[in-house]
Amino acid sequence: MTKYIFITGGVISSLGKGIASASIAKILESRSLKVTLMKLDPYINVDPGTMNPYQHGEVYVTEDGAETDLDLGHYERFTKASMTKFNNATTGQVYNTVISRERRGDYLGKTIQVIPHITDEIKSRIKKVAQVSQAEIVLIEVGGTVGDIESLPFLEAARQFKLDAGEKNVLYIHLTLIPYIKVADEIKTKPTQHSVQTLRQIGIQPDILICRTEKQLSDEVKEKISLFCNVRKETVIESPDVESIYQVPLVFKGQILDEIILSHFGLISKPSNLKDWEKNVVERLFSPKQTVQVAVVGKYIGLQDAYKSIYEAITHAGISNQVKVEVKKIDSEDIEKYGPEKLLKGIGAVLVPGGFGGRGIEGKIKAIEFARKNKIPFLGLCLGMQCAVAEFARGACGLKDANSTEFKSKTKNPVISLLVEQKDVLELGGTMRLGAYPCRIKANTLAAKIYKQKFISERHRHRYEFNNKFRKKLESKGMVFSGIYQKRNLVEIVELKGHPYFIAVQFHPEFKSKPDAAHPLFSGLIRAAAEKK
Ligand code: GLN
């Protein structure tokens, strides 16, 4: 019998519900239980693929090519669960399905309503995840904050779920905030009381409260929360601010949250073992032997979530090299204004991430030129590779107006362009080259040294590709095409001869990096920066 844990959020957003969910999954997995996670998103978009990063943060791509919420990135980084298109459901998807069914005539004669039609569809999506993953425990994170109009159908489905799956097989966890009021020097439980009241009005009595707090919760405070929120005192879990998100599983384990959950479900399993995580992730993270600086030159620099997986992958690379990495976030438009010398002088490595649209492109190209000429370790991702190709074509091959047709459709030297099949695409949602594709690595190249494998598989999210008409020309000047998707003869990896670490890839390696298994392209970058120092 599958067990289900619903995780809701109260008081405010940005409390770290995704990290909390991933951390709970982690401690359960460390007890040899098979877990998976799912995110329910209340917005009406079918997926976040068409949203601006400022609206939504990063779009996380799964192996099967779904464009999903960035919390799925946390789920994959913390656990062994693999995410698929089933692991993220949005209001848009749910309504899309129900409305298509109605048009087909599947509900002939009936009025279609939120209850039961929408809630049935939500529940069936949750059951589908259980069935596809074969997990013993499915954790379902409900997006938004309790009290939002938008998330009501999801919460209603969560309430009903107990009737379908049975009392003993469903658990509700509510993540909430206990604010500290400085002038009164007091922590306040009232917002949490109200948030739990709202949940109870909907018919959900949380079993466990996870309290985000700056200050330690005294016994009295826990008793008060317990009394007013109708939860046992032992199940009031404290979640203080920590330096690294990777400490959170240890914080929960310290309060035997795994035991509390298993006893609710009546499950017996092996004791939890987080020793490796503690030793190989947390301890290494806090005992760096050296510091390096990496510049991330992008256009969504102001928003931490826009390049979430990239920043995490850089952290993982620091862990694996035992190096403290300071990330210098540089707006590529500032490079256009002030020049690369001013902003990149003395930097240990340069990373240019993916992106869409022409704004800031010339700044990225200038940063890449600076890294190429000054032999600074460089990693280009997706758009970062496309810019590296344009820069090399201009700077080393004399093709002055080399560009991607995404930015200059009439360029004489379209080094990056659309494949024929993309030229006829009219709809923007879900129509890029998405998900995992295989790639063959050329022997005796930097890529071969980094991957130590002949065949790899990486995730994609782009429309434009390297234009093979320019391959010979660029090759003759020292660009190496070290990774190819053979079936379509598409360039996946480029690198430069005579540079210590200059590599750029058409895919997104950041999605596969883990804290205890850093992605080799990232750990190679940090190693190269550390060695240079
Ligand atoms: N805009 C580019 C393309 O569509 C790159 C996309 C990306 O960096 N993810 O091909």
Coordinates of C-alpha atoms and ligand atoms in Angstrom, one line a residue:
M1 CA 0.0 0.0 0.0
T2 CA 1.5 3.3 -1.1
K3 CA 1.8 6.1 1.5
Y4 CA 1.2 9.7 0.7
I5 CA 2.6 12.8 2.3
F6 CA 1.1 16.2 1.4
I7 CA 3.2 19.2 2.2
T8 CA 1.5 22.6 2.3
G9 CA 2.8 26.0 3.1
G10 CA 1.5 28.7 5.4
V11 CA 1.9 32.4 6.3
I12 CA 4.2 33.4 3.4
S13 CA 5.8 32.0 0.3
S14 CA 9.6 31.4 -0.1
L15 CA 9.9 29.4 3.1
G16 CA 11.7 26.6 1.3
K17 CA 8.9 24.2 0.8
G18 CA 10.8 22.5 -2.0
I19 CA 13.9 22.0 0.1
A20 CA 11.8 20.8 3.1
S21 CA 10.0 18.3 0.8
A22 CA 13.3 17.1 -0.7
S23 CA 14.9 16.8 2.7
I24 CA 12.0 14.8 4.1
A25 CA 12.3 12.5 1.1
K26 CA 16.0 12.2 1.7
I27 CA 15.7 11.1 5.3
L28 CA 13.1 8.5 4.4
E29 CA 15.2 7.3 1.5
S30 CA 18.1 6.9 3.8
R31 CA 16.0 4.3 5.6
S32 CA 15.9 2.2 2.5
L33 CA 12.5 3.3 1.5
K34 CA 11.7 4.0 -2.2
V35 CA 10.4 7.5 -2.4
T36 CA 9.3 9.9 -5.1
L37 CA 8.0 13.5 -5.1
M38 CA 5.5 15.5 -7.0
K39 CA 4.8 19.2 -7.3
L40 CA 1.3 20.7 -7.8
D41 CA 1.4 24.2 -9.2
P42 CA -1.7 26.4 -8.9
Y43 CA -0.9 28.6 -11.9
I44 CA -2.9 28.3 -15.2
N45 CA 0.0 28.0 -17.5
V46 CA 0.3 24.4 -18.8
D47 CA 4.0 24.5 -17.8
P48 CA 6.5 27.1 -16.9
G49 CA 8.2 26.8 -20.4
T50 CA 6.7 30.0 -21.7
M51 CA 7.3 32.1 -18.5
N52 CA 9.9 34.7 -18.0
P53 CA 12.6 33.7 -15.5
Y54 CA 11.6 36.8 -13.5
Q55 CA 8.1 35.3 -13.1
H56 CA 9.0 31.8 -12.4
G57 CA 12.7 31.3 -11.9
E58 CA 14.5 28.5 -13.8
V59 CA 12.6 26.0 -15.9
Y60 CA 13.8 22.6 -14.9
V61 CA 14.0 20.0 -17.7
T62 CA 13.5 16.3 -16.9
E63 CA 15.0 13.3 -18.8
D64 CA 11.7 12.8 -20.8
G65 CA 11.7 16.5 -21.9
A66 CA 9.1 18.0 -19.6
E67 CA 9.6 21.7 -18.7
T68 CA 8.9 21.8 -15.0
D69 CA 9.1 23.7 -11.8
L70 CA 12.5 24.2 -10.3
D71 CA 11.5 22.3 -7.2
L72 CA 11.9 19.1 -9.2
G73 CA 15.6 20.0 -9.4
H74 CA 15.8 19.9 -5.6
Y75 CA 14.0 16.5 -5.6
E76 CA 16.5 15.1 -8.0
R77 CA 19.5 16.6 -6.2
F78 CA 18.5 15.4 -2.8
T79 CA 17.2 11.9 -3.7
K80 CA 17.6 9.0 -6.2
A81 CA 14.1 9.6 -7.5
S82 CA 13.9 10.4 -11.3
M83 CA 11.5 13.1 -12.3
T84 CA 9.2 12.7 -15.3
K85 CA 6.5 14.7 -16.9
F86 CA 4.1 13.1 -14.4
N87 CA 5.9 14.6 -11.4
N88 CA 4.7 18.2 -12.0
A89 CA 1.0 19.0 -12.5
T90 CA -0.4 22.5 -13.0
T91 CA -3.9 23.9 -12.9
G92 CA -3.5 24.5 -16.6
Q93 CA -2.8 20.8 -17.3
V94 CA -5.6 19.7 -15.1
Y95 CA -8.2 21.9 -16.7
N96 CA -6.8 21.2 -20.2
T97 CA -7.4 17.5 -19.7
V98 CA -10.9 17.9 -18.2
I99 CA -12.0 20.3 -20.9
S100 CA -10.7 18.1 -23.7
R101 CA -12.6 15.2 -22.2
E102 CA -15.7 17.3 -22.0
R103 CA -15.3 18.3 -25.7
R104 CA -14.9 14.6 -26.7
G105 CA -18.2 14.0 -25.0
D106 CA -16.8 11.8 -22.2
Y107 CA -19.0 13.4 -19.6
L108 CA -22.1 13.5 -21.8
G109 CA -25.2 14.9 -20.0
K110 CA -23.3 16.1 -17.0
T111 CA -22.3 19.5 -15.6
I112 CA -18.5 19.6 -15.2
Q113 CA -17.5 21.0 -11.8
V114 CA -14.5 21.6 -9.6
I115 CA -15.7 18.9 -7.3
P116 CA -15.6 16.1 -8.4
H117 CA -14.2 16.5 -11.9
I118 CA -11.2 18.7 -11.3
T119 CA -10.4 17.1 -8.0
D120 CA -10.7 13.6 -9.5
E121 CA -8.2 14.6 -12.2
I122 CA -5.8 15.9 -9.6
K123 CA -6.1 12.7 -7.5
S124 CA -5.7 10.5 -10.6
R125 CA -2.4 12.4 -11.4
I126 CA -1.1 11.7 -7.9
K127 CA -2.0 8.0 -8.3
K128 CA -0.3 7.9 -11.7
V129 CA 2.9 9.1 -10.1
A130 CA 2.6 6.3 -7.4
Q131 CA 2.0 3.8 -10.2
V132 CA 4.8 4.9 -12.6
S133 CA 7.4 5.3 -9.8
Q134 CA 6.5 2.2 -7.8
A135 CA 7.5 4.2 -4.8
E136 CA 6.6 3.2 -1.3
I137 CA 6.1 6.8 -0.3
V138 CA 4.9 9.7 -2.5
L139 CA 5.5 13.2 -1.3
I140 CA 3.2 15.8 -2.8
E141 CA 4.2 19.4 -2.5
V142 CA 1.3 21.8 -2.9
G143 CA 2.5 25.1 -4.4
G144 CA 1.4 28.4 -3.1
T145 CA 0.3 29.4 0.4
V146 CA -2.7 28.2 2.3
G147 CA -5.5 30.8 1.9
D148 CA -4.8 31.4 -1.8
I149 CA -7.9 31.1 -4.0
E150 CA -5.8 29.4 -6.7
S151 CA -4.6 26.4 -4.7
L152 CA -8.0 25.5 -3.2
P153 CA -8.8 22.6 -5.7
F154 CA -5.4 21.0 -4.9
L155 CA -6.0 21.2 -1.1
E156 CA -9.5 19.8 -1.6
A157 CA -8.1 16.9 -3.5
A158 CA -5.5 16.4 -0.7
R159 CA -8.4 16.3 1.8
Q160 CA -10.3 13.8 -0.2
F161 CA -7.3 11.7 -0.7
K162 CA -7.6 10.3 2.8
L163 CA -11.0 8.9 1.9
D164 CA -9.5 7.1 -1.1
A165 CA -6.2 5.9 0.3
G166 CA -7.2 5.3 3.9
E167 CA -6.5 7.2 7.2
K168 CA -3.2 5.4 7.9
N169 CA -1.8 6.0 4.5
V170 CA -2.0 9.7 4.3
L171 CA 0.0 12.3 6.3
Y172 CA -0.2 16.1 6.2
I173 CA 2.8 18.3 6.9
H174 CA 2.4 22.0 7.1
L175 CA 5.4 24.3 6.7
T176 CA 5.0 27.6 8.5
L177 CA 6.8 30.7 9.7
I178 CA 7.3 31.7 13.3
P179 CA 8.4 35.3 13.0
Y180 CA 10.6 37.1 15.4
I181 CA 9.6 40.6 16.3
K182 CA 12.8 42.5 17.1
V183 CA 11.3 45.4 19.0
A184 CA 9.4 43.1 21.3
D185 CA 12.2 40.5 21.4
E186 CA 9.5 37.9 21.0
I187 CA 8.6 35.1 18.6
K188 CA 5.0 35.0 17.4
T189 CA 2.9 32.0 16.9
K190 CA -0.3 33.7 15.8
P191 CA 0.3 33.6 12.0
T192 CA 0.8 29.9 12.3
Q193 CA -2.4 29.5 14.3
H194 CA -4.3 31.3 11.7
S195 CA -2.8 29.4 8.8
V196 CA -3.6 26.0 10.5
Q197 CA -7.1 27.3 11.2
T198 CA -7.5 28.0 7.5
L199 CA -6.3 24.5 6.7
R200 CA -8.8 23.0 9.1
Q201 CA -11.6 25.0 7.6
I202 CA -10.8 23.2 4.3
G203 CA -10.9 19.9 6.3
I204 CA -7.2 19.2 6.7
Q205 CA -5.8 18.8 10.1
P206 CA -2.0 18.8 9.8
D207 CA -0.2 15.9 11.5
I208 CA 3.2 17.6 11.6
L209 CA 4.2 21.3 11.6
I210 CA 7.6 22.4 10.4
C211 CA 8.3 25.8 11.8
R212 CA 10.7 28.0 10.0
T213 CA 12.3 30.2 12.6
E214 CA 15.3 32.5 13.2
K215 CA 15.2 31.8 16.9
Q216 CA 15.2 28.6 18.8
L217 CA 11.7 27.5 19.9
S218 CA 11.4 27.1 23.6
D219 CA 9.3 24.2 25.1
E220 CA 6.6 26.7 26.1
V221 CA 6.3 27.9 22.5
K222 CA 6.1 24.4 21.2
E223 CA 3.4 23.6 23.8
K224 CA 1.5 26.7 22.7
I225 CA 1.7 25.8 19.0
S226 CA 0.7 22.2 19.9
L227 CA -2.4 23.4 21.8
F228 CA -3.6 26.0 19.4
C229 CA -2.9 24.0 16.2
N230 CA -4.1 20.7 17.6
V231 CA -0.9 18.8 16.9
R232 CA 1.2 16.7 19.3
K233 CA 4.2 18.6 20.7
E234 CA 6.7 16.1 19.4
T235 CA 5.5 16.8 15.9
V236 CA 6.2 20.5 16.1
I237 CA 9.5 20.4 14.2
E238 CA 11.9 23.3 14.3
S239 CA 13.6 24.4 11.1
P240 CA 16.1 27.2 11.8
D241 CA 18.0 29.1 9.1
V242 CA 21.0 27.1 8.1
E243 CA 24.1 28.1 6.1
S244 CA 23.5 25.4 3.4
I245 CA 20.4 23.8 2.2
Y246 CA 22.2 20.5 2.3
Q247 CA 22.1 20.6 6.1
V248 CA 18.3 20.5 6.2
P249 CA 18.0 16.7 6.1
L250 CA 20.4 16.5 9.1
V251 CA 18.3 19.1 11.0
F252 CA 15.1 17.0 10.4
K253 CA 16.9 13.8 11.3
G254 CA 18.1 15.4 14.6
Q255 CA 14.4 15.7 15.6
I256 CA 13.6 12.2 14.5
L257 CA 11.2 13.4 11.8
D258 CA 11.7 10.1 10.0
E259 CA 10.6 8.1 13.1
I260 CA 7.5 10.3 13.5
I261 CA 6.5 9.7 9.9
L262 CA 7.1 6.0 9.9
S263 CA 5.2 5.5 13.1
H264 CA 2.2 7.4 11.7
F265 CA 2.3 5.0 8.7
G266 CA 3.0 1.9 10.9
L267 CA 6.1 1.2 8.8
I268 CA 9.1 -0.5 10.0
S269 CA 12.4 -0.1 8.1
K270 CA 16.2 0.0 8.5
P271 CA 17.7 2.8 10.6
S272 CA 18.5 6.0 8.8
N273 CA 22.0 6.4 7.5
L274 CA 23.0 9.9 6.5
K275 CA 26.7 9.4 7.3
D276 CA 27.8 9.6 3.7
W277 CA 25.8 12.7 3.1
E278 CA 27.2 14.3 6.3
K279 CA 30.8 13.4 5.4
N280 CA 30.9 13.8 1.6
V281 CA 28.5 16.8 1.3
V282 CA 28.2 18.9 4.4
E283 CA 31.7 18.4 6.0
R284 CA 33.4 18.9 2.7
L285 CA 31.4 22.0 2.0
F286 CA 32.5 23.6 5.2
S287 CA 36.2 22.6 5.0
P288 CA 37.5 24.2 1.8
K289 CA 41.2 24.3 1.2
Q290 CA 41.2 27.2 -1.3
T291 CA 38.9 29.9 -2.7
V292 CA 38.2 30.6 -6.4
Q293 CA 36.0 33.2 -8.0
V294 CA 33.7 32.3 -10.9
A295 CA 31.9 34.9 -12.9
V296 CA 28.4 34.0 -14.1
V297 CA 27.7 36.3 -17.0
G298 CA 24.0 36.3 -17.7
K299 CA 21.0 38.6 -18.0
Y300 CA 18.9 37.4 -15.1
I301 CA 21.5 38.1 -12.5
G302 CA 19.2 39.9 -10.0
L303 CA 17.2 36.8 -9.4
Q304 CA 18.7 33.9 -7.4
D305 CA 16.2 31.4 -8.8
A306 CA 16.8 32.2 -12.5
Y307 CA 20.0 30.0 -12.6
K308 CA 19.2 27.8 -9.7
S309 CA 20.6 24.5 -11.0
I310 CA 23.7 26.3 -12.3
Y311 CA 24.5 27.8 -8.9
E312 CA 23.8 24.5 -7.2
A313 CA 26.1 22.7 -9.7
I314 CA 28.9 25.2 -9.0
T315 CA 28.4 24.5 -5.3
H316 CA 28.7 20.8 -6.0
A317 CA 31.9 21.4 -8.0
G318 CA 33.3 23.3 -5.0
I319 CA 32.4 20.4 -2.7
S320 CA 34.0 17.8 -5.0
N321 CA 37.2 19.9 -5.2
Q322 CA 37.1 21.1 -1.6
V323 CA 37.2 24.6 -2.9
K324 CA 35.1 27.5 -1.7
V325 CA 33.6 29.1 -4.8
E326 CA 32.6 32.7 -4.8
V327 CA 30.2 33.4 -7.5
K328 CA 30.4 36.9 -9.1
K329 CA 27.1 37.5 -10.8
I330 CA 27.7 39.8 -13.8
D331 CA 25.0 41.4 -15.9
S332 CA 26.2 40.9 -19.5
E333 CA 24.8 44.4 -20.4
D334 CA 27.3 45.8 -17.8
I335 CA 30.1 44.1 -19.8
E336 CA 28.7 46.0 -22.9
K337 CA 28.9 49.2 -21.0
Y338 CA 32.1 48.9 -19.0
G339 CA 34.1 46.4 -21.0
P340 CA 35.3 42.9 -19.8
E341 CA 38.6 44.0 -18.3
K342 CA 36.9 46.1 -15.7
L343 CA 34.6 43.3 -14.5
L344 CA 36.5 40.2 -15.2
K345 CA 40.1 41.1 -14.3
G346 CA 41.6 38.5 -11.9
I347 CA 38.6 36.1 -12.2
G348 CA 39.2 32.4 -11.8
A349 CA 36.7 31.1 -14.3
V350 CA 33.9 32.4 -16.6
L351 CA 30.5 30.7 -17.1
V352 CA 28.0 31.8 -19.6
P353 CA 24.5 30.3 -19.0
G354 CA 21.6 29.7 -21.3
G355 CA 19.0 32.2 -22.3
F356 CA 16.6 33.5 -25.0
G357 CA 16.5 36.8 -26.9
G358 CA 19.1 39.3 -28.0
R359 CA 19.5 41.5 -25.0
G360 CA 22.9 41.2 -23.5
I361 CA 24.3 38.9 -26.2
E362 CA 27.2 41.2 -27.2
G363 CA 28.3 41.4 -23.6
K364 CA 28.4 37.6 -23.3
I365 CA 30.4 37.5 -26.5
K366 CA 32.9 40.0 -25.1
A367 CA 33.2 38.0 -21.9
I368 CA 33.9 34.8 -23.9
E369 CA 36.5 36.6 -26.0
F370 CA 38.2 37.8 -22.8
A371 CA 38.3 34.2 -21.4
R372 CA 39.6 32.8 -24.7
K373 CA 42.4 35.3 -25.1
N374 CA 43.5 35.4 -21.5
K375 CA 43.2 31.6 -21.1
I376 CA 40.7 31.8 -18.3
P377 CA 38.8 28.5 -17.7
F378 CA 35.4 28.8 -19.5
L379 CA 32.2 26.9 -19.6
G380 CA 29.4 27.8 -21.9
L381 CA 25.9 26.3 -21.6
C382 CA 23.4 26.2 -24.4
L383 CA 23.2 29.9 -25.4
G384 CA 26.6 30.1 -23.9
M385 CA 27.9 27.7 -26.5
Q386 CA 26.1 29.5 -29.3
C387 CA 27.8 32.7 -28.2
A388 CA 31.2 31.0 -28.0
V389 CA 30.8 29.8 -31.6
A390 CA 29.8 33.3 -32.8
E391 CA 32.7 34.8 -30.9
F392 CA 35.2 32.3 -32.4
A393 CA 33.9 32.8 -35.9
R394 CA 34.2 36.5 -35.5
G395 CA 37.5 36.7 -33.6
A396 CA 39.5 33.8 -35.0
C397 CA 38.0 33.1 -38.4
G398 CA 37.4 36.7 -39.7
L399 CA 33.6 36.2 -40.1
K400 CA 32.8 39.7 -38.8
D401 CA 29.0 39.5 -38.7
A402 CA 28.8 35.9 -37.5
N403 CA 25.7 35.4 -35.4
S404 CA 22.7 33.3 -34.5
T405 CA 19.7 33.8 -36.7
E406 CA 17.8 34.1 -33.4
F407 CA 19.4 37.6 -33.0
K408 CA 20.1 38.6 -36.6
S409 CA 18.0 36.7 -39.1
K410 CA 19.7 38.1 -42.2
T411 CA 23.4 37.6 -41.1
K412 CA 25.7 36.5 -43.9
N413 CA 27.3 34.1 -41.5
P414 CA 24.6 32.3 -39.6
V415 CA 26.8 30.0 -37.5
I416 CA 23.8 29.2 -35.3
S417 CA 20.5 28.6 -37.1
L418 CA 17.2 26.7 -37.1
L419 CA 16.9 23.1 -38.3
V420 CA 14.3 22.8 -41.1
E421 CA 11.8 21.1 -38.8
Q422 CA 11.9 24.0 -36.4
K423 CA 11.2 26.5 -39.1
D424 CA 7.6 25.4 -39.4
V425 CA 6.9 25.4 -35.7
L426 CA 4.2 27.9 -34.8
E427 CA 3.3 27.1 -31.2
L428 CA 5.9 28.1 -28.6
G429 CA 4.9 25.8 -25.7
G430 CA 6.9 22.5 -25.5
T431 CA 8.2 22.6 -29.1
M432 CA 12.0 23.0 -28.5
R433 CA 14.5 20.2 -28.6
L434 CA 13.8 19.0 -25.1
G435 CA 15.0 16.3 -22.8
A436 CA 17.8 13.7 -22.9
Y437 CA 19.7 13.0 -26.1
P438 CA 22.8 10.8 -26.5
C439 CA 26.1 12.2 -27.6
R440 CA 29.3 10.6 -28.8
I441 CA 32.5 11.9 -27.4
K442 CA 35.6 12.2 -29.7
A443 CA 38.7 10.5 -28.4
N444 CA 41.7 12.5 -27.2
T445 CA 39.7 15.7 -26.5
L446 CA 39.1 17.7 -23.4
A447 CA 35.5 16.3 -23.3
A448 CA 36.9 12.8 -23.3
K449 CA 39.2 13.7 -20.4
I450 CA 36.4 15.2 -18.5
Y451 CA 33.7 12.6 -19.1
K452 CA 36.0 9.5 -19.3
Q453 CA 33.2 7.9 -21.4
K454 CA 32.6 7.5 -25.1
F455 CA 28.8 7.9 -24.9
I456 CA 27.0 10.3 -22.7
S457 CA 23.4 11.5 -22.4
E458 CA 22.4 15.1 -21.5
R459 CA 19.3 17.2 -21.3
H460 CA 18.4 19.8 -23.8
R461 CA 16.2 22.9 -24.1
H462 CA 16.8 25.0 -27.2
R463 CA 15.5 25.6 -30.7
Y464 CA 18.7 26.7 -32.5
E465 CA 21.7 24.5 -33.4
F466 CA 25.2 24.8 -34.6
N467 CA 25.2 25.3 -38.4
N468 CA 27.3 22.5 -39.9
K469 CA 28.2 24.6 -43.0
F470 CA 30.7 26.4 -40.8
R471 CA 32.3 23.3 -39.3
K472 CA 35.4 23.0 -41.5
K473 CA 36.2 26.7 -41.3
L474 CA 36.1 26.8 -37.5
E475 CA 37.9 23.5 -37.3
S476 CA 40.8 24.9 -39.4
K477 CA 41.3 27.6 -36.8
G478 CA 41.4 25.4 -33.8
M479 CA 37.8 24.8 -32.7
V480 CA 37.3 21.1 -31.9
F481 CA 33.8 19.5 -32.2
S482 CA 34.2 17.0 -29.5
G483 CA 30.6 15.9 -29.0
I484 CA 28.1 14.9 -31.7
Y485 CA 24.5 13.7 -31.6
Q486 CA 25.2 11.1 -34.3
K487 CA 21.7 10.4 -35.5
R488 CA 21.3 14.0 -36.7
N489 CA 25.0 14.9 -36.9
L490 CA 24.4 17.8 -34.5
V491 CA 27.2 19.5 -32.6
E492 CA 26.8 19.1 -28.9
I493 CA 30.2 20.1 -27.5
V494 CA 32.9 22.5 -28.8
E495 CA 36.3 23.2 -27.3
L496 CA 39.5 25.0 -28.2
K497 CA 43.0 23.7 -28.8
G498 CA 45.7 25.4 -26.9
H499 CA 43.5 26.6 -24.1
P500 CA 43.6 25.0 -20.6
Y501 CA 39.8 24.7 -20.2
F502 CA 37.5 26.1 -22.8
I503 CA 34.5 24.0 -23.4
A504 CA 30.9 24.8 -24.3
V505 CA 27.9 22.5 -24.7
Q506 CA 24.6 22.8 -26.4
F507 CA 22.9 20.9 -23.5
H508 CA 22.3 21.7 -19.8
P509 CA 24.6 19.6 -17.7
E510 CA 23.5 21.6 -14.6
F511 CA 20.3 19.5 -14.4
K512 CA 22.2 16.3 -13.6
S513 CA 24.7 17.5 -11.0
K514 CA 24.3 16.3 -7.4
P515 CA 25.9 17.4 -4.2
D516 CA 27.5 14.1 -3.7
A517 CA 28.2 13.6 -7.5
A518 CA 29.2 16.9 -9.0
H519 CA 28.8 17.1 -12.8
P520 CA 32.3 16.6 -14.4
L521 CA 32.0 19.7 -16.6
F522 CA 31.5 21.9 -13.5
S523 CA 34.1 20.1 -11.3
G524 CA 36.5 20.4 -14.2
L525 CA 35.9 24.1 -14.4
I526 CA 36.5 24.7 -10.7
R527 CA 39.6 22.4 -10.8
A528 CA 41.0 24.3 -13.7
A529 CA 40.4 27.6 -11.9
A530 CA 42.0 26.2 -8.7
E531 CA 45.0 24.9 -10.6
K532 CA 45.5 28.1 -12.4
K533 CA 45.7 29.9 -9.0
Ligands
GLN1 N1 17.9 30.7 -27.3 C1 18.7 29.6 -27.7 C2 18.0 28.5 -28.4 O1 16.8 28.5 -28.4 C3 19.4 28.9 -26.4 C4 18.4 28.3 -25.5 C5 19.0 28.1 -24.1 O2 20.1 28.6 -23.8 N2 18.3 27.3 -23.3 O3 18.5 27.7 -29.1

